[in-house]
PDB file of C-alpha atoms in Angstrom:
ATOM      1  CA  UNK F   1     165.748-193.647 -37.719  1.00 42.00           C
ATOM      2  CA  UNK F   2     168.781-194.139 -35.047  1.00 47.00           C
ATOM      3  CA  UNK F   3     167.302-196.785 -32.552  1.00 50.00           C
ATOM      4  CA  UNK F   4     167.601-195.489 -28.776  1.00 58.00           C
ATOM      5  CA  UNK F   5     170.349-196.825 -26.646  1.00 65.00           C
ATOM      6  CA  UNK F   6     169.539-199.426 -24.110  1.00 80.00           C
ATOM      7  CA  UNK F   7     172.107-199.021 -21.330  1.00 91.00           C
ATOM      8  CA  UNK F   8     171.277-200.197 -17.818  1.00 92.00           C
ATOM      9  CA  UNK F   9     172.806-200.067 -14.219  1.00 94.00           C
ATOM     10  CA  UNK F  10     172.700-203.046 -12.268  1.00 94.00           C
ATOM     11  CA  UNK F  11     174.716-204.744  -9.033  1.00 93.00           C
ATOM     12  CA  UNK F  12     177.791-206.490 -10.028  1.00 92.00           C
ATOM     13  CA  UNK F  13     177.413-210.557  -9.378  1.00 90.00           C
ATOM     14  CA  UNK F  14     180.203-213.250  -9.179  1.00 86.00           C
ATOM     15  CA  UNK F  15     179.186-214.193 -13.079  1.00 89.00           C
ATOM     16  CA  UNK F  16     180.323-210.956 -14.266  1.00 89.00           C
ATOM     17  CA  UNK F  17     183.709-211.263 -12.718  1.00 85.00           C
ATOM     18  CA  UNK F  18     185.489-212.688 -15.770  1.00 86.00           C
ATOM     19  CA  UNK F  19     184.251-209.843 -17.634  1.00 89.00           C
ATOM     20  CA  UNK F  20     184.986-207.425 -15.376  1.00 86.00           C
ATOM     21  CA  UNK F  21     188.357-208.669 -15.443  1.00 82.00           C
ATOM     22  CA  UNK F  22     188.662-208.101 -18.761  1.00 85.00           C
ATOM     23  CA  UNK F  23     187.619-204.987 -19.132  1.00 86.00           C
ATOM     24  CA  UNK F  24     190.746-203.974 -15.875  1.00 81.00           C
ATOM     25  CA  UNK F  25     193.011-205.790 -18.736  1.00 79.00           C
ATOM     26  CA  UNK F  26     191.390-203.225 -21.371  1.00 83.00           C
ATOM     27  CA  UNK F  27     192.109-200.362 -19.146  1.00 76.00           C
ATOM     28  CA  UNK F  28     195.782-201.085 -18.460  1.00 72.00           C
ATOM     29  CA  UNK F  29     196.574-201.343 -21.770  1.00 77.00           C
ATOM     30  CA  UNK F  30     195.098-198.213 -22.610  1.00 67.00           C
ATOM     31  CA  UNK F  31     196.721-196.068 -19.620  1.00 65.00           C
ATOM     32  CA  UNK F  32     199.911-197.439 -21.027  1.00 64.00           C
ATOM     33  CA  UNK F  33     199.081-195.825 -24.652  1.00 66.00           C
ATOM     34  CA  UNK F  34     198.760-192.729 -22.360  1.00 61.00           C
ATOM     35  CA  UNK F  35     201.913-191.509 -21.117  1.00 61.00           C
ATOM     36  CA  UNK F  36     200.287-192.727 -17.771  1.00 62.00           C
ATOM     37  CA  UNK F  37     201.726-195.360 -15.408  1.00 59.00           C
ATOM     38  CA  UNK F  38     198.681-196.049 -13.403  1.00 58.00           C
ATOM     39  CA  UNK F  39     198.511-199.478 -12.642  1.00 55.00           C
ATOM     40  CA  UNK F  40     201.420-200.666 -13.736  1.00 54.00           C
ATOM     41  CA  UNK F  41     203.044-202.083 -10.646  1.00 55.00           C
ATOM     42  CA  UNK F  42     201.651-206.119 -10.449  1.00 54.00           C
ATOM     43  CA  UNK F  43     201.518-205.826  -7.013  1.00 48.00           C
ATOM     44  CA  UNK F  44     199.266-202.928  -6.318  1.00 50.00           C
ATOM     45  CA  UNK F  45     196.918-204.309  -9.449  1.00 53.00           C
ATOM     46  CA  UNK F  46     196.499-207.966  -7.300  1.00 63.00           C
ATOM     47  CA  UNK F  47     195.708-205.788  -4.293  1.00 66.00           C
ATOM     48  CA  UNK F  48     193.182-203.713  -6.151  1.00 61.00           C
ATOM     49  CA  UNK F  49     191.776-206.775  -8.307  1.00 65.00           C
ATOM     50  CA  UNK F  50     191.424-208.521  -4.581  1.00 73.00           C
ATOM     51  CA  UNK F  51     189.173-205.595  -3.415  1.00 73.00           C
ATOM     52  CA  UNK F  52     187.530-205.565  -6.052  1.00 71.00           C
ATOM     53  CA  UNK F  53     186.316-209.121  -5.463  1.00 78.00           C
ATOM     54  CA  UNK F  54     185.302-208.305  -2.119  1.00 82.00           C
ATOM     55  CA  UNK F  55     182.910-205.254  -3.255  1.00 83.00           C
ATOM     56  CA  UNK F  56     181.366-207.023  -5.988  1.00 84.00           C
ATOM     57  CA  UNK F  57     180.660-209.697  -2.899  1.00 85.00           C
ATOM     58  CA  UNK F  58     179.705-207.180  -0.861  1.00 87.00           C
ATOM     59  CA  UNK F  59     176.838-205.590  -3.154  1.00 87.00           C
ATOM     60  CA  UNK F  60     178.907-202.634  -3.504  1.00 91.00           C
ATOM     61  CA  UNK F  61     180.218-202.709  -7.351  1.00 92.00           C
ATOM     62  CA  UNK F  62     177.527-202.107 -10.209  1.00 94.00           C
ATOM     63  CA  UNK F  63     177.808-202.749 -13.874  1.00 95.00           C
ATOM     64  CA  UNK F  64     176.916-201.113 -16.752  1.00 95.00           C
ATOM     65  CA  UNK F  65     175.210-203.409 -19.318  1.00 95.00           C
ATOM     66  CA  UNK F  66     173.418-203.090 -22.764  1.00 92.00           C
ATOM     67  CA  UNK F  67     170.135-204.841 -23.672  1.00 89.00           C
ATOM     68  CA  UNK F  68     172.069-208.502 -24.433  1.00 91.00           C
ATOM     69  CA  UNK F  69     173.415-208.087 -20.693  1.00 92.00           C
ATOM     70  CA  UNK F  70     177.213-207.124 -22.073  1.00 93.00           C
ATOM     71  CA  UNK F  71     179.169-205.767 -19.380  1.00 94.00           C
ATOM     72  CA  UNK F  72     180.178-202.082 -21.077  1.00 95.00           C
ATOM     73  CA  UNK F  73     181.054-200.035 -17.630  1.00 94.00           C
ATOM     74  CA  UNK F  74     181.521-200.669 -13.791  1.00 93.00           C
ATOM     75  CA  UNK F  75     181.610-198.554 -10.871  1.00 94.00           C
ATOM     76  CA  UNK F  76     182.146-199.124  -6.965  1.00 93.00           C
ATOM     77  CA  UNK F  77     181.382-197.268  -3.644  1.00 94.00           C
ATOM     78  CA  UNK F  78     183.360-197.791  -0.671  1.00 92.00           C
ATOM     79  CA  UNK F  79     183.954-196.640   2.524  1.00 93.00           C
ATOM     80  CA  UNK F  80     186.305-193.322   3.371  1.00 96.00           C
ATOM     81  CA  UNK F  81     189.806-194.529   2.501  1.00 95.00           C
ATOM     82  CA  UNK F  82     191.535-192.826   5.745  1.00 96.00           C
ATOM     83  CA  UNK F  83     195.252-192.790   4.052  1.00 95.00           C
ATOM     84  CA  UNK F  84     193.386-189.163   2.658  1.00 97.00           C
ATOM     85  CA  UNK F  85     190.403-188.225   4.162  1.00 98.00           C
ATOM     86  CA  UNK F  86     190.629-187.352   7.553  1.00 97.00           C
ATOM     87  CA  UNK F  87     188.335-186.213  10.591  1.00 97.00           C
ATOM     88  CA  UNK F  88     188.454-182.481   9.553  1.00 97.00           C
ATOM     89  CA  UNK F  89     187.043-183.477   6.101  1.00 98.00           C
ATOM     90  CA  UNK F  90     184.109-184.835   7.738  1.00 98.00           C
ATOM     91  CA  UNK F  91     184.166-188.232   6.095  1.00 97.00           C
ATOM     92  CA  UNK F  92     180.361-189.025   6.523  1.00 96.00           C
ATOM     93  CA  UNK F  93     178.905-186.638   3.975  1.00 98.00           C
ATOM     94  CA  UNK F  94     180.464-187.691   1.258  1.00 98.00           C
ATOM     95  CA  UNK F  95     179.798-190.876  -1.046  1.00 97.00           C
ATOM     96  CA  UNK F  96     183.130-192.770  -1.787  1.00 97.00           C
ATOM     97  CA  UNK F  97     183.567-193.403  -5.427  1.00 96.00           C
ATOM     98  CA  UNK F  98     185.851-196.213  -6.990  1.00 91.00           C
ATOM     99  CA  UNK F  99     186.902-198.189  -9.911  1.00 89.00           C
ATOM    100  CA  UNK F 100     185.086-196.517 -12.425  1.00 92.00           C
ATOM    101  CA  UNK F 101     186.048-198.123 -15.882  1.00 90.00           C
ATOM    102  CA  UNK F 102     183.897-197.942 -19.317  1.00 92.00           C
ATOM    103  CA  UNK F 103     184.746-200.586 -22.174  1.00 92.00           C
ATOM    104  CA  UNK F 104     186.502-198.896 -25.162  1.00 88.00           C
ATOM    105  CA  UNK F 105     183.769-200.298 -27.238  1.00 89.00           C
ATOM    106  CA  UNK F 106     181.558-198.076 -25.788  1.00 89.00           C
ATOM    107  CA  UNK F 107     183.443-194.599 -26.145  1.00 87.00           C
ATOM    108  CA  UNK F 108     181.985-191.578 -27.162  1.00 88.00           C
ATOM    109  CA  UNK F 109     178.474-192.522 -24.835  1.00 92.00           C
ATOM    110  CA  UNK F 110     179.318-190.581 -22.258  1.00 94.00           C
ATOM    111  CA  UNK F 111     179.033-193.251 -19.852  1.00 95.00           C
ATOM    112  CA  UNK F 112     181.543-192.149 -17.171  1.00 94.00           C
ATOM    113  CA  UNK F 113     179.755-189.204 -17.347  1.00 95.00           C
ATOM    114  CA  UNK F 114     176.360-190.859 -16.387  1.00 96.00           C
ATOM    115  CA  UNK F 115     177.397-193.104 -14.277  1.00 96.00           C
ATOM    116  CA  UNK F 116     179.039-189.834 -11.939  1.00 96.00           C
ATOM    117  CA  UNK F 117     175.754-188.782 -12.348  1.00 96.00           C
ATOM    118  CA  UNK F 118     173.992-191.783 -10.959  1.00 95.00           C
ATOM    119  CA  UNK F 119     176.449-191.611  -8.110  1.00 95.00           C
ATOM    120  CA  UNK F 120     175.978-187.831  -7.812  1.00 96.00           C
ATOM    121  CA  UNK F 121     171.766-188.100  -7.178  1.00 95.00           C
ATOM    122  CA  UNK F 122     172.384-191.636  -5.240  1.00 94.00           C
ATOM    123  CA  UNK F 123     174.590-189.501  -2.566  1.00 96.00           C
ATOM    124  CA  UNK F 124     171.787-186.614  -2.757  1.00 95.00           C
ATOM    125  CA  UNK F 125     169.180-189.004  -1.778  1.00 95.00           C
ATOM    126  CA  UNK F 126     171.299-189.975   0.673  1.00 94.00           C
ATOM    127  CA  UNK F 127     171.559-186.753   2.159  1.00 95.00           C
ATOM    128  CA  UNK F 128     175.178-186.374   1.652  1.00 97.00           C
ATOM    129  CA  UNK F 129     176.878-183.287   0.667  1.00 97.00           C
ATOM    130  CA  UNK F 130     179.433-184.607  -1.618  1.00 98.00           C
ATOM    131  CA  UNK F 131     180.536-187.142  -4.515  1.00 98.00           C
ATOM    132  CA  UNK F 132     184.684-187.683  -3.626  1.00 98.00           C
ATOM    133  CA  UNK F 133     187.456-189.476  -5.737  1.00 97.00           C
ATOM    134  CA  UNK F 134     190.867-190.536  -5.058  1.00 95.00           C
ATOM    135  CA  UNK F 135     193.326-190.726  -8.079  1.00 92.00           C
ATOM    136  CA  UNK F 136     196.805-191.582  -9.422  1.00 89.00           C
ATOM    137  CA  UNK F 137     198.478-189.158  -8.413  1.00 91.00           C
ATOM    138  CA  UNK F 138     200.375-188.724 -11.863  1.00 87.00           C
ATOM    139  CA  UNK F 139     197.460-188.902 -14.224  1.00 87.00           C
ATOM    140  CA  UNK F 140     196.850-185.915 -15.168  1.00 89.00           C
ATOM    141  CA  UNK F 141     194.758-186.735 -18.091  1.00 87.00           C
ATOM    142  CA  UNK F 142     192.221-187.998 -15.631  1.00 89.00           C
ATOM    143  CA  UNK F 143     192.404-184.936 -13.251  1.00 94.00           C
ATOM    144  CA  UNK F 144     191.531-182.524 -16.020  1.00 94.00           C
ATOM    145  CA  UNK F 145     188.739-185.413 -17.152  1.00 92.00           C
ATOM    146  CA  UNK F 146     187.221-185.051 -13.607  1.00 95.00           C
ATOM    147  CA  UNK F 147     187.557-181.141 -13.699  1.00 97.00           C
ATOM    148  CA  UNK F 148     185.645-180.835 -16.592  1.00 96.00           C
ATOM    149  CA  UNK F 149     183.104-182.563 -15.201  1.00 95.00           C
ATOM    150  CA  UNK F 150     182.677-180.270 -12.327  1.00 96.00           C
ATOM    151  CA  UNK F 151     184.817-182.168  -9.658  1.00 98.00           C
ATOM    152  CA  UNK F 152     187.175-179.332  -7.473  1.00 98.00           C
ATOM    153  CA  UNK F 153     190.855-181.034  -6.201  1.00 98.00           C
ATOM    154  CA  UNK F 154     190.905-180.359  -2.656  1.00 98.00           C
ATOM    155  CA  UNK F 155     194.652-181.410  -1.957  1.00 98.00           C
ATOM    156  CA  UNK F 156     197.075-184.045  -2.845  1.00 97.00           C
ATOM    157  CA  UNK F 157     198.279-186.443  -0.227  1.00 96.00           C
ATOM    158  CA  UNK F 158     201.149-188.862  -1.109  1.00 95.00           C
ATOM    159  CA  UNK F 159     201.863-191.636   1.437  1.00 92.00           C
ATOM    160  CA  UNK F 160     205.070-193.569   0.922  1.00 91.00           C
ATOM    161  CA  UNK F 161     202.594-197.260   0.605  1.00 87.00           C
ATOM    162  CA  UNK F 162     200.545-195.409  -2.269  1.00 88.00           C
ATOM    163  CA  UNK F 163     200.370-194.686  -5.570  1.00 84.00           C
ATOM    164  CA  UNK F 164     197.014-192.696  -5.608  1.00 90.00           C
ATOM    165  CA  UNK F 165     196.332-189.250  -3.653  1.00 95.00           C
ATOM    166  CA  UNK F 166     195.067-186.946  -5.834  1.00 96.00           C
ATOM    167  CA  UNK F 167     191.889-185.671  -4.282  1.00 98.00           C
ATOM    168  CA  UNK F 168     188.604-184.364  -5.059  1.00 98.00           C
ATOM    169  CA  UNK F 169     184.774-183.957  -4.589  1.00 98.00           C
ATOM    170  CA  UNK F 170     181.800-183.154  -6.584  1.00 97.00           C
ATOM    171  CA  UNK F 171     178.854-181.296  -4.798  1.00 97.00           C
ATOM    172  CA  UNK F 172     176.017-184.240  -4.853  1.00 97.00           C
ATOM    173  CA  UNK F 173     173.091-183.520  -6.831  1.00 95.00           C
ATOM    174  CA  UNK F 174     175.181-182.091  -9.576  1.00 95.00           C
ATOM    175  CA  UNK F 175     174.104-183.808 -13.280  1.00 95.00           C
ATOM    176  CA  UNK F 176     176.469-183.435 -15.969  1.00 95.00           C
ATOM    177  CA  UNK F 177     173.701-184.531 -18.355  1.00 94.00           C
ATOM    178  CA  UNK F 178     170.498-184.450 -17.073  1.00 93.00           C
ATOM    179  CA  UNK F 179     168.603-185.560 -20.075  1.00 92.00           C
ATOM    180  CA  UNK F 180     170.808-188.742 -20.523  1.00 92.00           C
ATOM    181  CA  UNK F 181     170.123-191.031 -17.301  1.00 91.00           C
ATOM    182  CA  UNK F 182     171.211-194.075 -16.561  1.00 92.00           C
ATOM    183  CA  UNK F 183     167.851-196.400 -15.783  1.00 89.00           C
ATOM    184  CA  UNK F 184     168.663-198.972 -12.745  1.00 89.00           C
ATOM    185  CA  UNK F 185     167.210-202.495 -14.656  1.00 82.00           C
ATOM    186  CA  UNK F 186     165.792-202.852 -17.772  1.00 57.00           C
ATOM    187  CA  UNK F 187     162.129-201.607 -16.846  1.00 47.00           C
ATOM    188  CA  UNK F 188     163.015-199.045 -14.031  1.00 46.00           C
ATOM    189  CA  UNK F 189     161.698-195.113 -14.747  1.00 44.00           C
ATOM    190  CA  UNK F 190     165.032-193.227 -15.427  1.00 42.00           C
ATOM    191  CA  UNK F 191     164.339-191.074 -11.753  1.00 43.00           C
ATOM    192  CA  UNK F 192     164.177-194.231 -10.021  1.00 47.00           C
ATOM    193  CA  UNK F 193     167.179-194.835  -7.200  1.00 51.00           C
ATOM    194  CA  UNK F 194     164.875-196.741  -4.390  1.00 45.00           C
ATOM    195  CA  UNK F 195     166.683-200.071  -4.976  1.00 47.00           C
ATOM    196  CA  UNK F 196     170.122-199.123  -4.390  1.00 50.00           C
ATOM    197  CA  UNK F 197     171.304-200.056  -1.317  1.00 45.00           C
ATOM    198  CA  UNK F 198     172.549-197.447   0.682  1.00 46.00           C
ATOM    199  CA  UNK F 199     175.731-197.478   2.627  1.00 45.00           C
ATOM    200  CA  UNK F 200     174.374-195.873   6.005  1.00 40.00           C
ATOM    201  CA  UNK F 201     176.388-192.789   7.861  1.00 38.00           C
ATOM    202  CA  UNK F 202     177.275-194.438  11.481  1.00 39.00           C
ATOM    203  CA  UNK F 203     178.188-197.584   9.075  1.00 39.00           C
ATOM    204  CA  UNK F 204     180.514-195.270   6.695  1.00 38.00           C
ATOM    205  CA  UNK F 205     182.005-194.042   9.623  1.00 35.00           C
ATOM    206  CA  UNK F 206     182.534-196.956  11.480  1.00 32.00           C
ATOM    207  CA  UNK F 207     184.294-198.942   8.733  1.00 35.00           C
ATOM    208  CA  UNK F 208     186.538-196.005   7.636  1.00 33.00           C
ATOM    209  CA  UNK F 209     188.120-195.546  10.917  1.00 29.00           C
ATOM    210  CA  UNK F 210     191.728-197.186  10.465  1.00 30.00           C
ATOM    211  CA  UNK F 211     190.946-198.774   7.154  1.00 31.00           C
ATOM    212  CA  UNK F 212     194.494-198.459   4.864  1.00 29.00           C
ATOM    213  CA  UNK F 213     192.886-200.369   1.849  1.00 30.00           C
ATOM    214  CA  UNK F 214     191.462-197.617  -0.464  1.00 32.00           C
ATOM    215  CA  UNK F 215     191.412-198.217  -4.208  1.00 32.00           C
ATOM    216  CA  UNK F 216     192.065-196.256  -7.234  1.00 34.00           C
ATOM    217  CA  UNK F 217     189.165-194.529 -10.087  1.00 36.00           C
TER     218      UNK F 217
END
């Protein structure tokens, strides 16, 4: 009898840097084998890879791991990234969702696809209207990934500094697959989102006004 998968959401700490590292690595090799040339400038991967650091410090990067602790996927939420999202788009209902990687060890378990999920019923709770992404704006391959999976573009923007623009939200609430959740720790119920911490509106707000440092899915 097939054994059931153990897969578990839980914050990002400084230990799991050198595997999330690794698993960036991964994912820039495999864009390459894609006809894609997202992150392939140096520079804007050391900016990114610096953020990056600052989230996981931050409490705001989470990690995908199986039973043996094994770093398989990661995900971030930040604050609006106002090189896209403006006023009119009413930045504080949505959740901001970033960096979202899964190990190709672990294809074909749908974990992108949970984790948007997780991020979809964390906004919900939240009371936030909508899950939103920012892309390269040239990888198409991911914008018909993220259309599939119910997300609507809302409009390119392409500023001269960035390489990412491609926009789009997800209605929160929306589950992909509802009877495949991720659990947050290894004896949480599979409903449970009480121990994320939340990022709060009037702090969303505050800390997207004039920030220029966005990051890439």
């Amino acid at each position: 009898m097939k054994s059931a998968r153990t897969e578990y959401l839980r914050p990002a700490a400084a230990e799991d840097v050198p595997a999330l590292m690794a698993l960036r690595a991964e994912a820039e090799r495999w864009l390459s084998t894609k006809g894609t040339d997202q992150w392939s400038d140096p520079e804007t991967g050391e900016r990114a890879i610096g953020k990056w650091r600052a989230s996981i410090d931050e409490g705001r990067a989470w990690v995908v791991v199986d039973e043996g602790d094994k770093v398989l996927a990661t995900v971030s939420r930040g604050p609006v990234d106002r090189d896209f999202w403006t006023d009119a788009d009413r930045p504080e209902s949505a959740l901001y969702l970033y960096k979202l990687m899964v190990a190709r060890e672990a294809s074909g378990r749908h974990l992108g696809t949970r984790v948007i999920d997780w991020m979809s019923r964390l906004a919900a709770l939240e009371g936030r209207t909508w899950v939103r992404i920012d892309t390269w704006r040239t990888n198409t391959g991911l914008h018909a990934y993220y259309e599939r999976l119910g997300f609507r573009h809302v409009r390119t923007e392409a500023p001269s500094h960035r390489r990412s623009g491609w926009l789009a939200q997800r209605q929160a609430g929306e589950v992909t697959l509802p009877h495949d959740l991720l659990r947050v720790g290894p004896h949480a119920d599979a409903a449970m989102l009480t121990d994320v911490p939340h990022q709060r509106v009037d702090e969303a707000s505050r800390d997207g006004l004039g920030n220029k440092n966005g990051t890439t899915s």
